[in-house]
Coordinates of C-alpha atoms in Angstrom, one line a residue:
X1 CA -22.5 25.2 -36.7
X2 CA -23.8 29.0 -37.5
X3 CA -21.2 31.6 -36.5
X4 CA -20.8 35.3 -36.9
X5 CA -20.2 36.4 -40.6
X6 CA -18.2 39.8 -40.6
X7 CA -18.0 41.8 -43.7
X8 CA -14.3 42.9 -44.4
X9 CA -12.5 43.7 -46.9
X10 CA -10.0 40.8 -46.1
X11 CA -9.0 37.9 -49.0
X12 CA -10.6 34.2 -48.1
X13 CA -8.0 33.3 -46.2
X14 CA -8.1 35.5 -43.7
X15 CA -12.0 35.0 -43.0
X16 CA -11.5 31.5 -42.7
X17 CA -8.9 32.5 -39.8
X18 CA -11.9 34.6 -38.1
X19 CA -14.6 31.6 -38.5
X20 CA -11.6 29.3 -37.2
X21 CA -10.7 31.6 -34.3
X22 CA -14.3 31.5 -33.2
X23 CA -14.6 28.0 -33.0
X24 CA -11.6 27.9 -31.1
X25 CA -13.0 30.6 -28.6
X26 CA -16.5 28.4 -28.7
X27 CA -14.4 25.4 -27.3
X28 CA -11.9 27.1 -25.0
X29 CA -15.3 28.5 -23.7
X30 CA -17.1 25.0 -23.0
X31 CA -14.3 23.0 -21.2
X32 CA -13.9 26.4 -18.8
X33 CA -17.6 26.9 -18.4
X34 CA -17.8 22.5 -17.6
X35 CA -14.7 23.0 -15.1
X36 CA -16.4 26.1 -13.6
X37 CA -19.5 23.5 -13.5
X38 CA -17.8 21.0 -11.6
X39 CA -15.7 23.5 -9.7
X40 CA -19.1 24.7 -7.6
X41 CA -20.0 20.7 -7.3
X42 CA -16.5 20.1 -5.9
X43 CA -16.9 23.4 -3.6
X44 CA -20.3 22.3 -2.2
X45 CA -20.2 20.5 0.8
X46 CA -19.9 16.9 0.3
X47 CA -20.6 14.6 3.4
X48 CA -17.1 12.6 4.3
X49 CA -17.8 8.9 3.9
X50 CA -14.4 7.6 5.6
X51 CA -14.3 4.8 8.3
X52 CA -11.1 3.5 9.7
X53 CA -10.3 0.6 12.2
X54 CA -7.4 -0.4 14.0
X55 CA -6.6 -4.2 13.4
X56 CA -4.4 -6.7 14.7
X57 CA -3.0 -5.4 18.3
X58 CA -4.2 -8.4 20.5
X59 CA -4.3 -12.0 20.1
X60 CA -8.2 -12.6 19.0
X61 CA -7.0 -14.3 15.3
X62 CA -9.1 -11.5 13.9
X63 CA -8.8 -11.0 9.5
X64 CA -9.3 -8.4 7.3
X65 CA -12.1 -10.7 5.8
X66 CA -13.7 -10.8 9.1
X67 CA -15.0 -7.1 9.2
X68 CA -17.7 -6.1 6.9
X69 CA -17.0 -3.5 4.2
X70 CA -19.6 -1.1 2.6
X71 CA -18.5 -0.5 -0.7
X72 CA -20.0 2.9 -0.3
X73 CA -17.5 4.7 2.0
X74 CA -13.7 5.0 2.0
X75 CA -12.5 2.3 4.7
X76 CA -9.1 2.3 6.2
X77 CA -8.0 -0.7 8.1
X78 CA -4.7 0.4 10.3
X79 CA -2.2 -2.4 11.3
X80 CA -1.2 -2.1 15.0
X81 CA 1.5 -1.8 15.7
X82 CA 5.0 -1.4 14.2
X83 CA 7.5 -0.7 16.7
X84 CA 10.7 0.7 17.0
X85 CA 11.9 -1.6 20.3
X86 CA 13.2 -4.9 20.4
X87 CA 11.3 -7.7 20.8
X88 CA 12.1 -11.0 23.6
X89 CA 11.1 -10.5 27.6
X90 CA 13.2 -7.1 28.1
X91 CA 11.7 -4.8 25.1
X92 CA 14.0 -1.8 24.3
X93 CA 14.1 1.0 22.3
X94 CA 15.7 0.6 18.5
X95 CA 16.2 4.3 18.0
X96 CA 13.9 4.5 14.7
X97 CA 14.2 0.7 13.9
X98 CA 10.8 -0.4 13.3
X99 CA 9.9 -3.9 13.5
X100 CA 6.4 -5.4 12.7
X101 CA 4.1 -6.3 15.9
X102 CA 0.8 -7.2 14.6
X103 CA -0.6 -11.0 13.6
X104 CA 1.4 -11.2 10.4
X105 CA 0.1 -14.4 10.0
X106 CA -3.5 -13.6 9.5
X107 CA -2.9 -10.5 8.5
X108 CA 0.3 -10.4 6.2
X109 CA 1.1 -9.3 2.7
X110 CA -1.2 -11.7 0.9
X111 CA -4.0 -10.9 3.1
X112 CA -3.3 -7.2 2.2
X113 CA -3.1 -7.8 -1.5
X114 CA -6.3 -9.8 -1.3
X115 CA -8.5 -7.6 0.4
X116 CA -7.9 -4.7 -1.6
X117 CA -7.8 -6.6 -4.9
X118 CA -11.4 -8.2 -3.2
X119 CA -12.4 -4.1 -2.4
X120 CA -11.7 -1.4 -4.5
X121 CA -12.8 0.7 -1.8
X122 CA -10.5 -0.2 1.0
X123 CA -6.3 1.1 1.5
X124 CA -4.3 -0.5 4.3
X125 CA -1.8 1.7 6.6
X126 CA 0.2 0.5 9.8
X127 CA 0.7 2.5 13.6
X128 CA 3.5 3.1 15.0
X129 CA 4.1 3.2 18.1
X130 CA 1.0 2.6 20.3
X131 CA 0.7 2.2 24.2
X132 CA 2.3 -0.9 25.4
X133 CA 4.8 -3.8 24.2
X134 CA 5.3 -7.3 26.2
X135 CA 3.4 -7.4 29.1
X136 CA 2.3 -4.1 29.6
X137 CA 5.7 -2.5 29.2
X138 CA 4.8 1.3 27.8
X139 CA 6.0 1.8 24.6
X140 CA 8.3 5.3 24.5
X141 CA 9.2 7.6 22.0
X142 CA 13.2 7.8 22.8
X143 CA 15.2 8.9 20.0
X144 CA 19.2 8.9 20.4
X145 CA 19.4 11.8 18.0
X146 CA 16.9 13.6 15.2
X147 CA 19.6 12.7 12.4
X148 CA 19.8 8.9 13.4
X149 CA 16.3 8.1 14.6
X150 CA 14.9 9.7 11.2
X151 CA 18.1 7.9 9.5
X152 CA 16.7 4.2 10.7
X153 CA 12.9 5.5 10.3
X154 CA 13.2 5.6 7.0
X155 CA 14.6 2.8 6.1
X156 CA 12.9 0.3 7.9
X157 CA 9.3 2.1 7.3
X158 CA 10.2 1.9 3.7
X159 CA 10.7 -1.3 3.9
X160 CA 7.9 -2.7 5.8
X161 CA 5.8 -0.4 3.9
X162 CA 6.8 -1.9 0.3
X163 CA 6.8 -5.8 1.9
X164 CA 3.5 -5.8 2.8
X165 CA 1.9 -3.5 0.6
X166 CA 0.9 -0.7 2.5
X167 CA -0.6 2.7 1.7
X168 CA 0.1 4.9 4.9
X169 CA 1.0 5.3 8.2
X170 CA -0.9 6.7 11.3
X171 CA 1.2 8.0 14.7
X172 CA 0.3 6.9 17.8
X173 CA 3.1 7.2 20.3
X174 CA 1.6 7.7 24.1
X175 CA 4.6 8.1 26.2
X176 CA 7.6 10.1 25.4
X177 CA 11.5 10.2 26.6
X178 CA 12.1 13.4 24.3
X179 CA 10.7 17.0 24.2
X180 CA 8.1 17.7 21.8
X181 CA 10.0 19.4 19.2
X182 CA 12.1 16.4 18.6
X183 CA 9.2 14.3 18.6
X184 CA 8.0 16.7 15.7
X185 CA 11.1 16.9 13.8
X186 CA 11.6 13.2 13.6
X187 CA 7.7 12.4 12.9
X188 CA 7.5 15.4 10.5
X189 CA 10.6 14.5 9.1
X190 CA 9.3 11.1 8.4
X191 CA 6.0 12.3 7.3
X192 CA 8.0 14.5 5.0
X193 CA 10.3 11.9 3.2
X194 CA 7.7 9.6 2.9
X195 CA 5.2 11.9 1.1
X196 CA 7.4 13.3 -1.1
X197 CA 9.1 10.2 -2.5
X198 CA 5.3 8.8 -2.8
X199 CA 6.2 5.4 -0.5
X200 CA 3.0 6.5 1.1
X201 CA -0.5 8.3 0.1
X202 CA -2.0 9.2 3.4
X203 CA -0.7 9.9 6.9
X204 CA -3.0 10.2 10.1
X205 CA -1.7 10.9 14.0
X206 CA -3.7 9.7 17.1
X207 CA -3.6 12.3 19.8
X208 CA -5.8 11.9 22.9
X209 CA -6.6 14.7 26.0
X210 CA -3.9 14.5 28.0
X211 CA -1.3 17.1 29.6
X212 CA 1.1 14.2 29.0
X213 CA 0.7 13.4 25.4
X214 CA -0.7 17.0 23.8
X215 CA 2.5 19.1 23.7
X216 CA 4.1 16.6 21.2
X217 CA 1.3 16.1 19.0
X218 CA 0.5 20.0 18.7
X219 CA 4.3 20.9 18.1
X220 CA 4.2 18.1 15.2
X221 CA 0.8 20.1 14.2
X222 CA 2.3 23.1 14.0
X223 CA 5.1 22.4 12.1
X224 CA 3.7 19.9 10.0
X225 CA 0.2 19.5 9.9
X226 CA -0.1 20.3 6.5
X227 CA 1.7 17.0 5.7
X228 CA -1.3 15.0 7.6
X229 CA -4.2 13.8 6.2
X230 CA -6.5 12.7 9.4
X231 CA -6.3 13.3 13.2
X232 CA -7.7 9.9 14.5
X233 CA -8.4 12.0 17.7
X234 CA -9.0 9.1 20.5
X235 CA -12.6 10.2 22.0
X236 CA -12.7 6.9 23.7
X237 CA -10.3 8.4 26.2
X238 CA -12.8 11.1 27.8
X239 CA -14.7 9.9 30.6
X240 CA -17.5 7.2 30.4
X241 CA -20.1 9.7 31.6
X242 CA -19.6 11.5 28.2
X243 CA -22.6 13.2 27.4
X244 CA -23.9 13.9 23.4
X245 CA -23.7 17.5 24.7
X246 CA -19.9 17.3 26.2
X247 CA -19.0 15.1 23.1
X248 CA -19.4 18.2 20.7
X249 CA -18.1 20.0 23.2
X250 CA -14.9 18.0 22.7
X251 CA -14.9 18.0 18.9
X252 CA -15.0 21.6 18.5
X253 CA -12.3 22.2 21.2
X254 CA -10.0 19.5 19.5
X255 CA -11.0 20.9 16.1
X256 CA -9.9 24.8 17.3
X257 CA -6.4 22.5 18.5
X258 CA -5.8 21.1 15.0
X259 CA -7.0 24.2 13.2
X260 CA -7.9 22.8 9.4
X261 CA -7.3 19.2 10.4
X262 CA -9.7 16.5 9.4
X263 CA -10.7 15.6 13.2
X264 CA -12.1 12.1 13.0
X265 CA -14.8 10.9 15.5
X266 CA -14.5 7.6 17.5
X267 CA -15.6 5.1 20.1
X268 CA -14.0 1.9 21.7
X269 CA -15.7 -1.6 21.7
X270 CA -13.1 -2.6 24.5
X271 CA -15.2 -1.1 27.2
X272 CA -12.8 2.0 27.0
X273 CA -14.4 5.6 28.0
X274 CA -16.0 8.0 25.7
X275 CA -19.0 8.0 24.2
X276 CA -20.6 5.1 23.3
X277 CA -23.0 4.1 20.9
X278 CA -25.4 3.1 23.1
X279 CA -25.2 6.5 24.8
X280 CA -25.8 8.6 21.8
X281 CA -22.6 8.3 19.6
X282 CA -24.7 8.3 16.6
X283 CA -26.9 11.3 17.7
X284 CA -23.4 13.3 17.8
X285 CA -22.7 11.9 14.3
X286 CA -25.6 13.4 13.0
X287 CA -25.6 16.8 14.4
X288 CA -21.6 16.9 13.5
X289 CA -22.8 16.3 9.7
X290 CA -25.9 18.7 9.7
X291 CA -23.1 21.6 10.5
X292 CA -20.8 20.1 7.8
X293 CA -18.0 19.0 10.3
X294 CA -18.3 15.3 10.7
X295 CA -15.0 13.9 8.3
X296 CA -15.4 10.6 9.4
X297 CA -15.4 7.8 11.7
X298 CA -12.9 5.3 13.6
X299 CA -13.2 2.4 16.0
X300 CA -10.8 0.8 18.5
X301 CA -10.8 -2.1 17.8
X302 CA -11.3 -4.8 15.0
X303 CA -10.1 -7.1 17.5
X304 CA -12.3 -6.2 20.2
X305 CA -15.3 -5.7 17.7
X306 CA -15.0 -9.4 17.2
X307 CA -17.3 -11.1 19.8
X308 CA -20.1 -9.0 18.8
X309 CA -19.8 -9.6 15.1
X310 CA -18.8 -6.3 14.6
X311 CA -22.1 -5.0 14.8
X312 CA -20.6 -1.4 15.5
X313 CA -18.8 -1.1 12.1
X314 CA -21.5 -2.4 10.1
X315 CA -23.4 0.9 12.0
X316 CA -21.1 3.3 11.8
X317 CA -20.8 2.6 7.9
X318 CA -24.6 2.2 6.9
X319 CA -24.4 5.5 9.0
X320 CA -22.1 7.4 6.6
X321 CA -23.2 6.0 3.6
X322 CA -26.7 7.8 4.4
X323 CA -25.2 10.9 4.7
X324 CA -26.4 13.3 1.7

C-alpha cells in the first residue's frame, strides 16, 4: 500500500515509525468511517416488526405450536396469568406471592424450551395480574407494605421465571386496593431488580382508558418508564364504534401519555371493543407506519384466536413483515 514519503533528516528507524503511524491512522480511520456507516443505517427509520399475543388465560387447550409464526418479525407470546392470590373457591391476595395460573400443562417448561429451540425468532414472558381469578372474582393489586410485597415479588417471580424459562414479564393489574404510587414503587421496584440482575430481558405494562386504572400506570411511567420496554396499550377497550379516524386519534393521545414509550397497537378476537380488523384495523396500521409510529402489534387472545385458525395473527404478521 502507497503512503506518504516525507523527506527528513531522521535515521531509518524513525521513518519506519512515520510509515507505521500512518497505517495505523489509515485503519483507526476505516473502522470509524464503517461505524459512522452503520450509525446513519441504525439512525434511519426502521419499520418495527414485533407481534405479541397473550396465551393461555381460558380453558380452550390452546399451544404454542398452534399459532403460526413468521420467522420474519420478532414474536412475543405472553403467559396469562401469574397471580399473586391464593388459589381454591375463596381467592385472596398473597401480598407479592405469585403463583402460576395459565394451562401449565400444554403450555409448560418443555413447551417453552421447544418452541423457541423450534423459532429462533420467538421469547416467551408471563402477566401478572390480569382482570379476574375463579369465577369472575377481580383480581386486586393489594400490597401489605412496599418492603414486603417487593420482598415476596421477587422471589417467587424469580423463580417461576427460571422454572419455566422465561424471558420477561408484562403488567397487567386492572383493579387496585393501593394508591398509585405504591403501585409504582412495587412494580418499578420489581421491574428494577429484575433488570438489573438480568433474570429478565424485556418488560411491557398493559394500561387501558380508564379513570380507574390510568393514575397507577402513569405514576409507574413516570418514575420508571425508562425501565419498560413496550406499552401493550389495550385498544380493544374503546368503544366498538371505533372509527380508523378516532383510532389514531387514540394512539397519538396514549403516545403524548407515555411520552417515548413504544405504544403497541391492538385488537381482540373475543368480540371485545376497539377496532377491528374488519373495520379498518389494518388501514390504521398502515398510516401509523407511513408516519414512522407504528412499533408493533398485539392480540387478545391466542385462546380466542383459536376457532378461526388464527387467521388474525397470520394477518397481522404478513402485515409487518411487508413493512419497508
Amino acid at each position: 500500500m502507497p503512503y506518504l514519503c516525507i523527506h527528513t533528516h531522521t535515521h531509518h528507524k524513525n521513518r519506519r515509525k512515520i510509515m507505521l503511524s500512518k497505517y495505523a491512522l489509515l485503519f483507526i480511520f476505516l473502522p470509524l468511517h464503517s461505524l459512522f456507516f452503520n450509525l446513519l443505517t441504525i439512525g434511519a427509520a426502521q419499520p418495527e416488526k414485533l407481534f405479541r399475543e397473550y396465551i393461555g388465560a381460558e380453558d380452550t387447550i390452546v399451544r404454542f405450536t398452534d399459532v403460526p409464526i413468521n420467522p420474519s418479525v420478532d414474536f412475543h407470546f405472553l403467559l396469562s396469568f401469574a397471580i399473586d392470590y391464593t388459589d381454591g373457591a375463596h381467592p385472596a391476595p398473597t401480598n407479592g406471592d405469585f403463583r402460576v395460573y395459565w394451562d401449565t400443562k400444554n403450555l409448560g417448561s418443555s413447551q417453552v424450551s421447544a418452541i423457541k429451540a423450534k423459532h429462533a425468532n420467538v421469547r416467551v414472558g408471563m402477566s401478572l395480574g390480569g382482570d379476574t381469578i375463579g369465577n369472575n372474582k377481580p383480581v386486586y393489586f393489594h400490597p401489605t407494605s412496599i418492603k414486603s410485597w417487593l420482598a415476596n415479588a421477587i422471589h417467587s417471580i424469580t423463580k417461576i421465571v427460571t422454572t419455566y424459562g422465561l424471558d420477561g414479564i408484562d403488567i397487567d393489574y386492572e383493579h387496585f386496593g393501593s394508591d398509585p404510587d405504591t403501585f409504582a414503587e412495587c412494580i418499578g421496584g420489581l421491574i428494577f431488580y429484575l433488570k438489573q440482575n438480568e433474570i429478565v430481558s424485556f418488560t411491557s405494562i398493559a394500561p387501558y382508558e380508564d379513570d380507574s386504572v390510568k393514575p397507577y400506570y402513569l405514576a409507574l411511567w413516570r418514575k420508571y418508564g425508562h425501565l419498560i420496554d413496550y406499552v401493550n396499550f389495550q385498544f380493544y377497550a374503546y368503544p366498538r364504534s371505533t372509527t380508523v379516524s378516532q383510532f389514531l386519534k387514540y394512539f397519538d393521545e396514549q403516545s403524548f401519555n407515555y411520552k417515548g414509550g413504544q405504544v403497541l397497537v391492538s385488537f381482540g378476537t373475543d368480540g371485545s371493543g376497539g377496532l377491528s380488523p374488519q373495520n379498518g384495523f389494518f388501514d390504521a396500521c398502515s398510516e401509523l407506519s407511513k408516519q414512522g409510529k407504528l412499533h408493533g402489534i398485539f392480540i387478545w387472545s391466542a385462546d380466542d384466536s383459536k376457532k378461526a385458525n388464527f387467521k388474525y395473527e397470520k394477518q397481522s404478521q404478513d402485515f409487518l413483515a411487508s413493512q419497508k
